[in-house]
Short mmCIF file of C-alpha atoms in Angstrom, two decimals:
data_model
loop_
_atom_site.label_atom_id
_atom_site.label_comp_id
_atom_site.label_asym_id
_atom_site.label_seq_id
_atom_site.Cartn_x
_atom_site.Cartn_y
_atom_site.Cartn_z
CA MET H 260 0.20 0.01 -0.23
CA TRP H 261 2.35 2.64 1.35
CA LYS H 262 4.97 0.94 -2.12
CA GLN H 263 1.78 2.38 -4.37
CA LEU H 264 1.47 5.49 -2.42
CA THR H 265 5.28 7.22 -3.31
CA LYS H 266 5.06 5.22 -6.63
CA GLN H 267 7.86 7.88 -8.59
CA THR H 268 8.95 9.84 -5.35
CA GLY H 269 12.89 9.37 -6.83
CA LYS H 270 11.41 10.85 -10.08
CA MET H 271 9.93 13.68 -7.60
CA ALA H 272 12.42 13.97 -5.97
CA ARG H 273 15.09 14.41 -8.76
CA PHE H 274 12.15 16.97 -11.15
CA ILE H 275 12.54 19.23 -7.26
CA ILE H 276 16.37 19.22 -6.97
CA ARG H 277 16.13 19.44 -10.83
CA ARG H 278 13.95 22.61 -10.22
CA ASP H 279 15.74 23.96 -7.60
CA ARG H 280 19.51 23.16 -7.86
CA ILE H 281 20.71 26.93 -8.04
CA ARG H 282 18.46 27.18 -4.57
CA PHE H 283 19.72 24.65 -3.13
CA PRO H 284 23.55 25.73 -3.70
CA ILE H 285 22.88 29.28 -2.48
CA TRP H 286 21.11 28.16 0.76
CA ILE H 287 24.26 26.10 1.95
CA THR H 288 26.96 28.40 1.05
CA SER H 289 25.21 31.23 2.08
CA LEU H 290 25.10 29.59 5.43
CA ALA H 291 27.96 28.31 5.76
CA LEU H 292 30.18 30.96 5.19
CA ILE H 293 28.60 33.24 7.14
CA THR H 294 28.64 30.88 10.23
CA ILE H 295 32.38 29.80 8.65
CA VAL H 296 33.28 33.54 8.84
CA THR H 297 31.54 34.96 12.42
CA ALA H 298 33.03 32.22 14.07
CA SER H 299 36.51 32.38 12.52
CA SER H 300 36.27 36.22 13.94
CA PHE H 301 35.52 35.58 17.70
CA THR H 302 38.88 34.14 18.39
CA ASN H 303 40.48 37.77 16.56
CA LEU H 304 38.32 40.16 18.51
CA TYR H 305 38.40 38.99 22.14
CA GLN H 306 42.00 37.20 22.24
CA THR H 307 41.60 37.61 26.76
CA ASP H 308 39.89 36.49 28.76
CA GLN H 309 38.91 40.34 30.01
CA GLU H 310 37.14 40.84 26.70
CA ARG H 311 35.63 38.15 26.81
CA GLN H 312 34.17 38.23 30.00
CA ALA H 313 33.15 41.20 29.41
CA ILE H 314 31.31 40.69 27.08
CA ALA H 315 29.63 37.71 28.79
CA GLU H 316 28.74 39.85 31.56
CA THR H 317 26.61 41.49 28.92
CA MET H 318 25.19 38.39 28.40
CA LYS H 319 23.39 38.32 31.44
CA ASN H 320 21.78 41.10 30.57
CA PRO H 321 17.47 40.21 30.59
CA ALA H 322 17.35 41.63 27.50
CA MET H 323 19.03 39.26 25.92
CA THR H 324 18.61 36.75 27.14
CA ALA H 325 14.80 37.37 25.58
CA MET H 326 17.08 38.17 22.64
CA LEU H 327 19.36 34.86 21.92
CA GLY H 328 18.08 32.78 25.26
CA PRO H 329 19.80 32.03 28.23
CA GLY H 330 23.64 32.16 28.54
CA TYR H 331 26.26 29.40 29.85
CA GLY H 332 29.54 28.34 29.61
CA LEU H 333 29.66 32.48 30.69
CA ASP H 334 31.86 32.00 33.22
CA ASN H 335 35.04 30.59 30.73
CA TYR H 336 33.49 32.50 27.38
CA THR H 337 35.50 31.03 25.02
CA ALA H 338 34.46 31.19 21.17
CA GLY H 339 32.76 28.15 21.10
CA PRO H 340 30.30 28.98 23.58
CA MET H 341 30.01 32.84 22.51
CA MET H 342 29.64 31.53 19.08
CA ALA H 343 26.39 28.97 20.07
CA HIS H 344 25.02 31.98 22.08
CA GLN H 345 25.42 34.89 19.85
CA MET H 346 24.75 33.00 16.65
CA LEU H 347 22.62 29.20 17.48
CA LEU H 348 19.55 30.75 17.56
CA PHE H 349 19.34 33.34 14.62
CA THR H 350 20.47 30.67 12.44
CA ALA H 351 18.78 28.58 13.55
CA ILE H 352 14.98 30.89 12.48
CA VAL H 353 16.76 31.25 9.09
CA VAL H 354 17.19 28.05 8.34
CA ALA H 355 13.68 27.59 9.19
CA ILE H 356 12.37 30.21 7.01
CA MET H 357 14.58 28.28 4.27
CA SER H 358 12.79 25.50 4.98
CA ILE H 359 9.33 26.77 5.26
CA LEU H 360 9.48 28.59 1.72
CA LEU H 361 11.07 26.04 -0.36
CA VAL H 362 8.28 23.37 1.34
CA THR H 363 5.45 25.45 -0.13
CA ARG H 364 7.30 25.72 -2.71
CA HIS H 365 6.77 21.68 -3.86
CA THR H 366 3.44 21.97 -2.90
CA ARG H 367 0.97 23.54 -2.12
CA ALA H 368 2.65 27.03 -4.41
CA ASP H 369 2.35 24.03 -6.96
CA GLU H 370 -0.62 22.73 -6.70
CA GLU H 371 -2.32 25.96 -7.26
CA GLU H 372 -0.94 26.91 -10.27
CA GLY H 373 -1.72 22.81 -10.98
CA ARG H 374 1.28 21.30 -11.60
CA ILE H 375 -0.08 18.53 -8.67
CA GLU H 376 -2.79 17.95 -10.47
CA LEU H 377 -0.74 17.81 -13.87
CA ILE H 378 1.45 15.44 -12.26
CA ARG H 379 -1.48 12.82 -10.67
CA SER H 380 -2.36 12.20 -14.24
CA LEU H 381 0.60 10.48 -14.84
CA SER H 382 2.12 7.25 -13.12
CA VAL H 383 2.40 8.55 -9.90
CA GLY H 384 1.58 7.43 -6.67
CA ARG H 385 -1.07 9.54 -4.27
CA LEU H 386 2.12 11.13 -2.03
CA SER H 387 5.03 10.85 -4.14
CA ASN H 388 4.28 15.18 -3.62
CA LEU H 389 4.41 15.42 -0.34
CA SER H 390 7.27 12.41 0.32
CA ALA H 391 10.06 13.78 -1.88
CA ALA H 392 9.64 17.76 -1.30
CA VAL H 393 9.67 16.91 2.55
CA GLY H 394 12.31 14.23 1.46
CA VAL H 395 15.07 16.17 -0.13
CA VAL H 396 13.81 19.89 2.15
CA SER H 397 15.05 17.19 5.07
CA SER H 398 18.12 16.14 3.08
CA LEU H 399 18.82 19.44 2.02
CA ASN H 400 19.02 20.17 5.98
CA VAL H 401 20.82 16.86 7.06
CA LEU H 402 23.56 18.25 4.49
CA LEU H 403 23.76 21.14 6.02
CA ALA H 404 24.24 20.40 9.55
CA ILE H 405 27.31 18.46 8.13
CA VAL H 406 28.65 21.03 5.76
CA ILE H 407 27.99 23.76 8.38
CA GLY H 408 29.47 20.58 11.36
CA ILE H 409 32.39 20.31 9.65
CA GLY H 410 33.57 23.70 8.60
CA LEU H 411 33.22 25.31 12.95
CA TYR H 412 36.48 22.34 13.81
CA SER H 413 38.61 22.36 10.14
CA LEU H 414 38.63 25.49 11.76
CA GLN H 415 41.10 24.18 14.33
CA ILE H 416 39.68 26.47 16.59
CA GLU H 417 40.48 24.95 20.73
CA SER H 418 37.17 25.60 22.86
CA MET H 419 35.69 23.61 19.32
CA ASN H 420 36.15 20.28 19.29
CA LEU H 421 34.64 18.37 16.44
CA GLU H 422 31.37 16.61 18.81
CA GLY H 423 30.37 20.20 19.34
CA SER H 424 30.37 21.02 16.02
CA LEU H 425 28.23 18.34 14.86
CA LEU H 426 26.45 19.53 17.94
CA TYR H 427 25.50 23.00 16.88
CA GLY H 428 25.18 21.73 12.49
CA ALA H 429 22.53 19.28 14.16
CA ALA H 430 21.00 21.92 15.72
CA LEU H 431 20.22 24.38 12.63
CA GLY H 432 19.48 20.12 10.50
CA VAL H 433 17.10 19.73 12.92
CA THR H 434 15.28 23.09 13.53
CA GLY H 435 15.35 22.94 9.67
CA ILE H 436 13.68 19.31 9.25
CA PHE H 437 10.92 19.97 12.11
CA PHE H 438 9.79 22.69 10.71
CA THR H 439 10.09 21.74 7.19
CA ALA H 440 7.45 18.95 8.57
CA VAL H 441 5.46 22.03 9.91
CA THR H 442 5.45 23.16 6.84
CA ALA H 443 3.66 19.52 5.65
CA LEU H 444 0.87 20.17 7.74
CA PHE H 445 0.04 23.33 7.24
CA ALA H 446 -0.02 22.44 2.85
CA GLN H 447 -2.85 20.11 3.92
CA LEU H 448 -4.42 22.48 5.93
CA SER H 449 -5.17 25.71 4.25
CA GLU H 450 -6.28 26.06 1.39
CA ASN H 451 -3.10 28.36 -0.50
CA SER H 452 0.12 29.13 -0.39
CA ARG H 453 -0.40 31.69 1.06
CA GLY H 454 -2.17 30.54 4.23
CA THR H 455 0.33 27.92 4.44
CA ILE H 456 3.07 30.49 4.54
CA GLY H 457 1.18 32.37 7.31
CA LEU H 458 0.26 29.85 9.79
CA SER H 459 4.02 28.39 9.88
CA PHE H 460 6.18 31.46 10.10
CA THR H 461 2.93 32.27 12.34
CA ILE H 462 4.35 29.42 14.15
CA LEU H 463 7.81 30.37 14.69
CA GLY H 464 6.94 33.62 15.90
CA ILE H 465 4.95 31.87 18.32
CA ALA H 466 7.89 29.42 19.47
CA TYR H 467 10.78 32.05 19.05
CA LEU H 468 7.79 34.08 22.20
CA ILE H 469 7.56 31.49 24.00
CA ARG H 470 11.07 30.77 24.64
CA ALA H 471 11.46 35.12 24.76
CA VAL H 472 9.51 34.70 27.77
CA GLY H 473 10.28 31.34 29.50
CA ASP H 474 14.39 32.11 29.14
CA VAL H 475 13.06 34.95 31.22
CA SER H 476 10.44 34.66 33.54
CA ASN H 477 10.26 30.53 34.07
CA ALA H 478 12.60 28.20 32.72
CA THR H 479 9.80 25.45 31.92
CA LEU H 480 8.00 27.44 29.96
CA SER H 481 10.61 27.12 26.99
CA TRP H 482 10.82 23.61 26.62
CA PHE H 483 7.32 23.54 25.07
CA SER H 484 8.93 25.51 22.49
CA PRO H 485 11.07 23.85 19.59
CA LEU H 486 13.12 26.78 19.34
CA GLY H 487 14.32 25.97 23.21
CA TRP H 488 14.75 22.47 22.78
CA ILE H 489 17.90 23.31 21.04
CA LEU H 490 18.96 25.90 22.79
CA GLY H 491 18.74 22.93 25.34
CA THR H 492 21.73 21.04 23.95
CA GLU H 493 24.42 23.23 24.84
CA VAL H 494 26.78 23.39 22.45
CA TYR H 495 30.54 22.89 23.00
CA VAL H 496 29.23 23.05 26.75
CA ASN H 497 27.84 20.57 27.57
CA ASN H 498 26.63 18.35 24.49
CA PHE H 499 23.41 17.50 25.36
CA TRP H 500 21.89 15.52 22.41
CA TRP H 501 18.87 14.36 23.12
CA PRO H 502 17.45 17.50 22.77
CA ILE H 503 17.91 16.71 19.55
CA ILE H 504 16.94 13.66 19.98
CA LEU H 505 13.71 14.94 20.92
CA THR H 506 12.28 17.38 17.72
CA ILE H 507 12.96 14.64 15.33
CA CYS H 508 10.62 12.63 16.99
CA VAL H 509 8.46 15.09 17.15
CA ALA H 510 8.80 16.42 13.23
CA ILE H 511 8.68 12.38 12.13
CA VAL H 512 4.64 12.38 14.46
CA VAL H 513 4.55 16.12 12.70
CA ASN H 514 4.49 14.79 9.74
CA ALA H 515 2.91 11.19 9.34
CA LEU H 516 -0.52 13.84 10.73
CA ALA H 517 0.51 15.45 7.13
CA PHE H 518 1.57 12.84 5.00
CA TYR H 519 -2.28 10.84 6.78
CA LEU H 520 -4.23 13.82 5.82
CA ASN H 521 -2.74 14.36 2.05
CA THR H 522 -4.25 10.74 1.66
CA ILE H 523 -7.55 11.85 2.25
CA ARG H 524 -8.38 15.32 1.15
CA ASP H 525 -8.69 16.67 -2.10
CA LEU H 526 -6.76 18.15 -4.68
CA ASP H 527 -7.07 22.38 -4.62
CA SER H 528 -8.69 21.40 -0.78
CA GLY H 529 -7.82 21.88 2.66
CA PHE H 530 -9.27 21.44 6.09
CA LEU H 531 -9.40 24.21 7.06
CA PRO H 532 -11.54 26.23 4.28
CA SER H 533 -12.48 30.21 3.61
CA LYS H 534 -15.78 31.20 4.76
CA PRO H 535 -17.44 31.92 2.05
CA GLY H 536 -17.85 35.20 0.91
CA ARG H 537 -20.24 37.61 0.02
CA LYS H 538 -22.69 37.84 -2.34
CA TYR H 539 -22.26 41.30 -3.70
CA ALA H 540 -18.66 42.69 -3.27
CA SER H 541 -17.73 45.97 -0.75
CA PRO H 542 -17.73 49.71 -2.90
CA PHE H 543 -13.94 48.86 -1.35
CA LEU H 544 -12.73 45.30 -1.90
CA GLN H 545 -13.98 47.54 -6.16
CA SER H 546 -10.76 49.62 -6.17
CA PRO H 547 -6.68 48.01 -6.33
CA LEU H 548 -5.89 48.98 -3.10
CA GLY H 549 -9.41 47.31 -1.58
CA LEU H 550 -8.35 44.08 -3.62
CA ALA H 551 -4.50 43.84 -2.07
CA PHE H 552 -6.21 44.64 1.12
CA ARG H 553 -8.00 41.97 0.78
CA LEU H 554 -5.29 39.46 -0.86
CA GLN H 555 -2.92 40.25 2.50
CA ARG H 556 -5.65 40.69 5.06
CA THR H 557 -4.54 37.46 6.96
CA GLY H 558 -0.97 38.70 7.11
CA ILE H 559 -1.55 41.90 7.95
CA ILE H 560 -3.46 40.99 11.13
CA THR H 561 -1.25 38.72 11.80
CA TRP H 562 2.09 40.51 11.20
CA ALA H 563 -0.18 42.90 13.45
CA ILE H 564 -0.48 41.11 16.54
CA GLY H 565 3.01 39.63 16.84
CA MET H 566 4.47 42.95 16.25
CA TYR H 567 3.02 44.32 19.10
CA VAL H 568 4.08 40.86 21.53
CA LEU H 569 7.61 41.91 20.40
CA GLY H 570 7.50 44.97 22.35
CA LEU H 571 5.80 42.95 24.62
CA SER H 572 8.09 40.39 24.88
CA TYR H 573 11.36 42.88 25.68
CA GLY H 574 9.22 45.85 27.46
CA SER H 575 8.76 43.03 29.84
CA VAL H 576 12.62 42.90 31.03
CA PHE H 577 13.03 46.60 31.26
CA GLY H 578 12.56 46.44 34.22
CA ASP H 579 14.65 44.28 35.39
CA LEU H 580 18.01 45.87 32.94
CA GLU H 581 18.72 49.40 35.22
CA SER H 582 19.54 47.24 38.00
CA PHE H 583 21.42 45.25 35.83
CA PHE H 584 23.23 47.47 34.79
CA LEU H 585 24.06 49.84 38.05
CA ASN H 586 25.07 46.75 39.58
CA ASN H 587 27.82 45.70 36.75
CA GLU H 588 31.04 47.21 36.76
CA MET H 589 32.04 46.38 33.17
CA MET H 590 28.45 47.56 31.89
CA SER H 591 28.83 50.16 33.46
CA GLN H 592 31.68 50.93 31.79
CA ILE H 593 30.35 49.48 28.60
CA LEU H 594 27.92 52.15 28.76
CA PRO H 595 29.82 54.99 30.25
CA PRO H 596 26.70 58.05 31.85
CA VAL H 597 24.86 60.05 29.75
CA GLU H 598 23.59 63.44 31.29
CA GLY H 599 20.28 63.52 31.14
CA LEU H 600 19.87 59.61 29.57
CA SER H 601 19.17 56.26 31.83
CA LEU H 602 21.83 53.23 30.86
CA THR H 603 17.68 51.73 29.93
CA GLU H 604 17.86 55.02 26.79
CA GLN H 605 20.93 53.95 25.66
CA PHE H 606 20.27 50.55 25.48
CA LEU H 607 16.78 51.18 24.16
CA THR H 608 18.99 52.49 20.89
CA MET H 609 20.22 48.60 20.15
CA LEU H 610 16.25 47.33 20.11
CA MET H 611 15.00 49.61 18.18
CA SER H 612 18.02 48.79 15.32
CA VAL H 613 16.59 45.50 15.78
CA ILE H 614 13.06 46.06 15.67
CA THR H 615 12.62 47.97 13.21
CA MET H 616 14.22 45.58 11.16
CA VAL H 617 11.62 42.85 11.98
CA CYS H 618 9.19 45.33 10.82
CA THR H 619 10.48 45.70 6.61
CA ILE H 620 9.76 42.32 7.07
CA PRO H 621 6.23 43.20 6.30
CA ALA H 622 6.18 45.93 4.95
CA LEU H 623 8.09 44.14 1.78
CA MET H 624 6.10 40.95 1.95
CA PHE H 625 2.98 42.88 1.38
CA MET H 626 5.16 44.72 -1.64
CA MET H 627 5.91 41.28 -2.32
CA LYS H 628 2.95 39.85 -2.96
CA LEU H 629 2.45 42.42 -6.44
CA LYS H 630 5.24 40.24 -8.16
CA GLY H 631 3.25 37.21 -6.68
CA GLU H 632 0.02 37.89 -8.45
CA GLU H 633 1.69 39.26 -11.70
CA LYS H 634 3.62 34.66 -11.37
CA LYS H 635 0.47 34.02 -10.99
CA ASP H 636 -1.36 35.83 -14.01
CA LEU H 637 -3.44 37.38 -11.84
CA THR H 638 -2.44 41.18 -12.40
CA GLU H 639 -3.63 40.40 -16.05
CA HIS H 640 -7.44 40.42 -15.22
CA LEU H 641 -7.01 44.00 -14.11
CA ILE H 642 -4.84 45.60 -16.60
CA SER H 643 -6.42 43.75 -19.11
CA ARG H 644 -9.73 46.53 -17.61
CA SER H 645 -9.97 49.94 -16.99
CA VAL H 646 -7.28 49.67 -14.37
CA SER H 647 -3.96 51.34 -14.81
CA ARG H 648 -0.68 49.79 -14.02
CA THR H 649 0.23 52.65 -11.71
CA LYS H 650 -2.72 52.25 -9.57
CA VAL H 651 -2.40 48.65 -9.37
CA MET H 652 0.92 49.04 -8.21
CA GLY H 653 -0.44 51.82 -6.28
CA SER H 654 -2.28 50.47 -4.25
CA TYR H 655 0.79 46.89 -2.91
CA PHE H 656 3.22 50.11 -2.10
CA VAL H 657 0.56 51.71 -0.28
CA LEU H 658 0.19 49.23 2.03
CA ALA H 659 3.25 48.50 1.98
CA PHE H 660 3.85 51.95 3.56
CA SER H 661 1.29 52.82 5.28
CA PHE H 662 1.67 49.51 7.52
CA GLY H 663 5.41 49.75 7.46
CA PHE H 664 4.21 53.01 9.94
CA ALA H 665 1.79 50.53 11.91
CA MET H 666 3.50 48.28 12.33
CA VAL H 667 6.86 50.12 14.31
CA PHE H 668 3.91 51.34 15.62
CA LEU H 669 2.24 48.61 17.31
CA ALA H 670 5.86 47.59 17.85
CA VAL H 671 6.51 50.89 20.42
CA LEU H 672 3.05 50.51 21.97
CA GLY H 673 3.54 46.90 22.94
CA LEU H 674 7.30 48.00 24.23
CA TRP H 675 6.00 50.84 26.03
CA SER H 676 2.97 49.61 27.82
CA ALA H 677 5.09 46.65 28.92
CA SER H 678 7.60 48.11 30.02
CA VAL H 679 5.75 51.06 32.12
CA SER H 680 3.96 48.18 34.52
CA VAL H 681 7.52 47.06 35.22
CA MET H 682 9.58 50.27 35.30
CA GLU H 683 9.79 52.28 38.39
CA GLU H 684 10.22 55.45 36.62
CA PRO H 685 9.08 54.44 33.16
CA ILE H 686 10.42 56.22 29.38
CA SER H 687 8.41 58.24 28.27
CA PHE H 688 5.99 56.91 25.17
CA MET H 689 7.26 59.64 23.26
CA VAL H 690 10.95 58.98 23.79
CA MET H 691 10.83 55.32 22.20
CA PHE H 692 8.56 56.24 19.80
CA ASN H 693 11.00 59.44 18.03
CA ALA H 694 13.65 56.26 18.16
CA ALA H 695 11.81 54.20 16.42
CA MET H 696 9.93 56.10 14.04
CA VAL H 697 13.38 57.81 12.99
CA TYR H 698 14.68 53.93 10.72
CA LEU H 699 11.02 54.66 9.51
CA PRO H 700 12.90 56.25 5.56
CA ALA H 701 15.66 52.81 5.68
CA ILE H 702 11.75 51.01 5.80
CA TRP H 703 11.05 53.31 2.59
CA ILE H 704 14.81 52.96 0.98
CA MET H 705 14.31 49.08 1.38
CA ILE H 706 10.33 48.75 0.07
CA GLY H 707 12.06 51.62 -2.34
CA PHE H 708 14.39 48.58 -3.24
CA SER H 709 11.59 46.24 -3.74
CA VAL H 710 9.75 47.97 -6.22
CA LEU H 711 12.38 49.58 -8.55
CA LEU H 712 13.05 45.67 -8.85
CA ILE H 713 9.76 44.51 -9.75
CA GLY H 714 9.46 47.98 -11.79
CA TYR H 715 12.56 45.99 -14.09
CA LYS H 716 13.68 42.33 -12.96
CA PRO H 717 10.59 40.80 -10.98
CA GLN H 718 12.88 38.43 -11.18
CA PHE H 719 15.70 39.25 -8.94
CA THR H 720 13.36 41.13 -6.17
CA GLY H 721 15.61 38.04 -3.92
CA LEU H 722 17.81 40.63 -3.85
CA SER H 723 15.63 43.05 -0.72
CA TRP H 724 15.38 39.86 1.04
CA LEU H 725 19.23 39.33 0.91
CA TYR H 726 19.72 43.46 1.38
CA LEU H 727 17.63 42.95 5.14
CA GLY H 728 19.47 39.99 5.76
CA TYR H 729 23.13 42.03 5.26
CA SER H 730 21.54 44.44 7.31
CA PHE H 731 21.35 43.11 10.09
CA LEU H 732 24.04 41.63 9.98
CA VAL H 733 26.48 44.63 9.90
CA VAL H 734 24.31 46.86 11.87
CA TYR H 735 23.03 44.37 14.87
CA LEU H 736 26.69 41.82 15.06
CA GLY H 737 28.50 44.93 13.37
CA GLU H 738 29.70 46.66 16.04
CA LEU H 739 29.31 43.15 18.63
CA LEU H 740 32.33 41.10 15.68
CA GLN H 741 34.16 44.84 14.94
CA PHE H 742 33.44 44.97 11.10
CA PRO H 743 34.61 47.77 9.37
CA GLU H 744 31.51 50.85 9.71
CA TRP H 745 32.04 51.27 6.07
CA LEU H 746 30.77 48.17 5.60
CA GLY H 747 27.59 49.58 8.29
CA LYS H 748 27.32 52.36 5.87
CA LEU H 749 26.68 50.40 3.35
CA SER H 750 22.85 49.56 4.61
CA PRO H 751 20.48 52.94 5.35
CA PHE H 752 19.31 51.29 8.52
CA GLY H 753 24.06 51.97 9.22
CA HIS H 754 22.89 56.23 8.61
CA ILE H 755 19.84 56.54 11.27
CA PRO H 756 21.08 58.41 13.78
CA GLN H 757 20.38 56.49 17.11
CA LEU H 758 18.28 58.72 19.37
CA PRO H 759 17.93 59.74 22.94
CA VAL H 760 21.97 58.61 22.84
CA GLU H 761 22.59 60.54 19.42
CA GLU H 762 20.85 64.25 17.60
CA MET H 763 18.99 63.41 15.36
CA ASN H 764 20.32 64.93 11.44
CA ILE H 765 17.94 66.25 9.58
CA VAL H 766 20.20 65.97 7.07
CA ILE H 767 20.60 62.51 6.47
CA LEU H 768 16.96 61.54 7.39
CA PHE H 769 16.13 63.63 3.94
CA VAL H 770 18.74 62.56 2.24
CA LEU H 771 17.76 58.82 2.69
CA SER H 772 13.96 59.85 2.29
CA SER H 773 14.87 61.61 -0.66
CA ILE H 774 16.89 58.33 -2.24
CA ALA H 775 13.60 56.42 -1.53
CA VAL H 776 11.45 57.92 -3.22
CA VAL H 777 14.12 58.11 -6.09
CA PHE H 778 13.58 54.68 -6.03
CA ILE H 779 10.15 54.09 -6.40
CA ILE H 780 9.80 56.25 -8.58
CA ILE H 781 12.03 54.65 -11.54
CA GLY H 782 10.51 51.40 -10.41
CA PHE H 783 6.79 53.42 -10.81
CA ILE H 784 8.11 54.02 -14.53
CA GLY H 785 9.69 50.58 -14.87
CA TYR H 786 6.08 48.20 -14.40
CA LYS H 787 4.46 51.30 -16.22
CA ASN H 788 6.38 50.33 -19.86
CA ARG H 789 8.01 47.06 -19.09
CA ASP H 790 6.15 43.59 -20.34
CA LEU H 791 4.01 41.42 -17.52
CA SER H 792 5.81 37.91 -18.19
CA GLY H 793 8.73 40.02 -16.57
#
């Protein structure tokens, strides 16, 4: 029975590999290269015990615990524990995103575009496509684990032994395998690829938030998150392998459920069907803007809730920061007093750069939806009527622009709401608001860059995500890894004045805003004149 259901799975797997022969090497090479380069940097950056212990002290504050996970090996903070503590969680999140996107592409997205129906008309098993997609992406994660594990060990750094390096790679690999299974399950539950990605990202976000709250307030809570399991390996210190086994076992169970649902589900259907729409469309829905909003309504609501909760999770630890800074001699040296500002307000600047870059993700997604609709030949239905291309692109741009601002505002509101309840002398809302909103020109440049690519080279819109990832690397980790200052200046986020520590620089904000406007105008012109086939 199983053999019949999975008939021709091998050929389907080879077909998937053939289709993604460029994507797979790019993902593996990028993740492995960033991991290995970062690991080699730690040995040069912090060469003395005093320097390493100074960094270890910064990792003990609650905000860093919420962001990176609980510190371990802090009493002897060598390059191995430092690498695992500061890089493992965020790299695991990127691996999870890779798996979500790849599985969705080869399951629900192919089903939407009619490829699965065509394949099913041939002599293939009912589960062949799903089993091939899960098998290929899981194998990709295994390969990634091996490459990273061997790559880290090959550096021959004293505190990075073979077992720890292989465990580091395994932790990343099983994270990808777990979210491969989660996405395969949601591909059966959701009716479309948008819902599959949205639900999978929701689980990833919830896993991060549960872990963050648990790591700060209740360690038991962290074990309800798969990301908490990964951090429980304590790589390069205790090297626990049982969280890896736990994650694999749960992934097997989730995969089994996904396979079962696939056998009883009709093509183009889902177990969470959309509710019937109205008999007559509202006046708002009859406009391009209304249609663009309706297509992304679920994503907008989900991201709005997620950004508010993200702000709440970080704001909830603000009450402990001031006493931590004051009672820690090393932290007092790293953050010297600034007249008129608390140490928590100084720490706020770094937090805002991270929050605003996270808020850039939904803004880019709302803009990129236009490319997705065009790829499915759905935009042609609008263009063939009395709707200009400028209005079509403008609708998605308005959503990205307005909700980019809304996401930042909600994150700040959540941050302020939680901090007020835990701080004796809370930071005013306007201080937080100004510290966040000053990053809007950088977000606009990111949106403008995506508009430019959609206008001229929609097949290269992935460069927007690559640029955002680069920005996160050089701005968030640049000071920690002591990157040259000019690398940070290649990102718009690297030019933003860090309020309230630095003074407002209107000239820089005006220049960044002008660059964004130029990108947007050129992108609109290109979209108006190019063929829809790109």
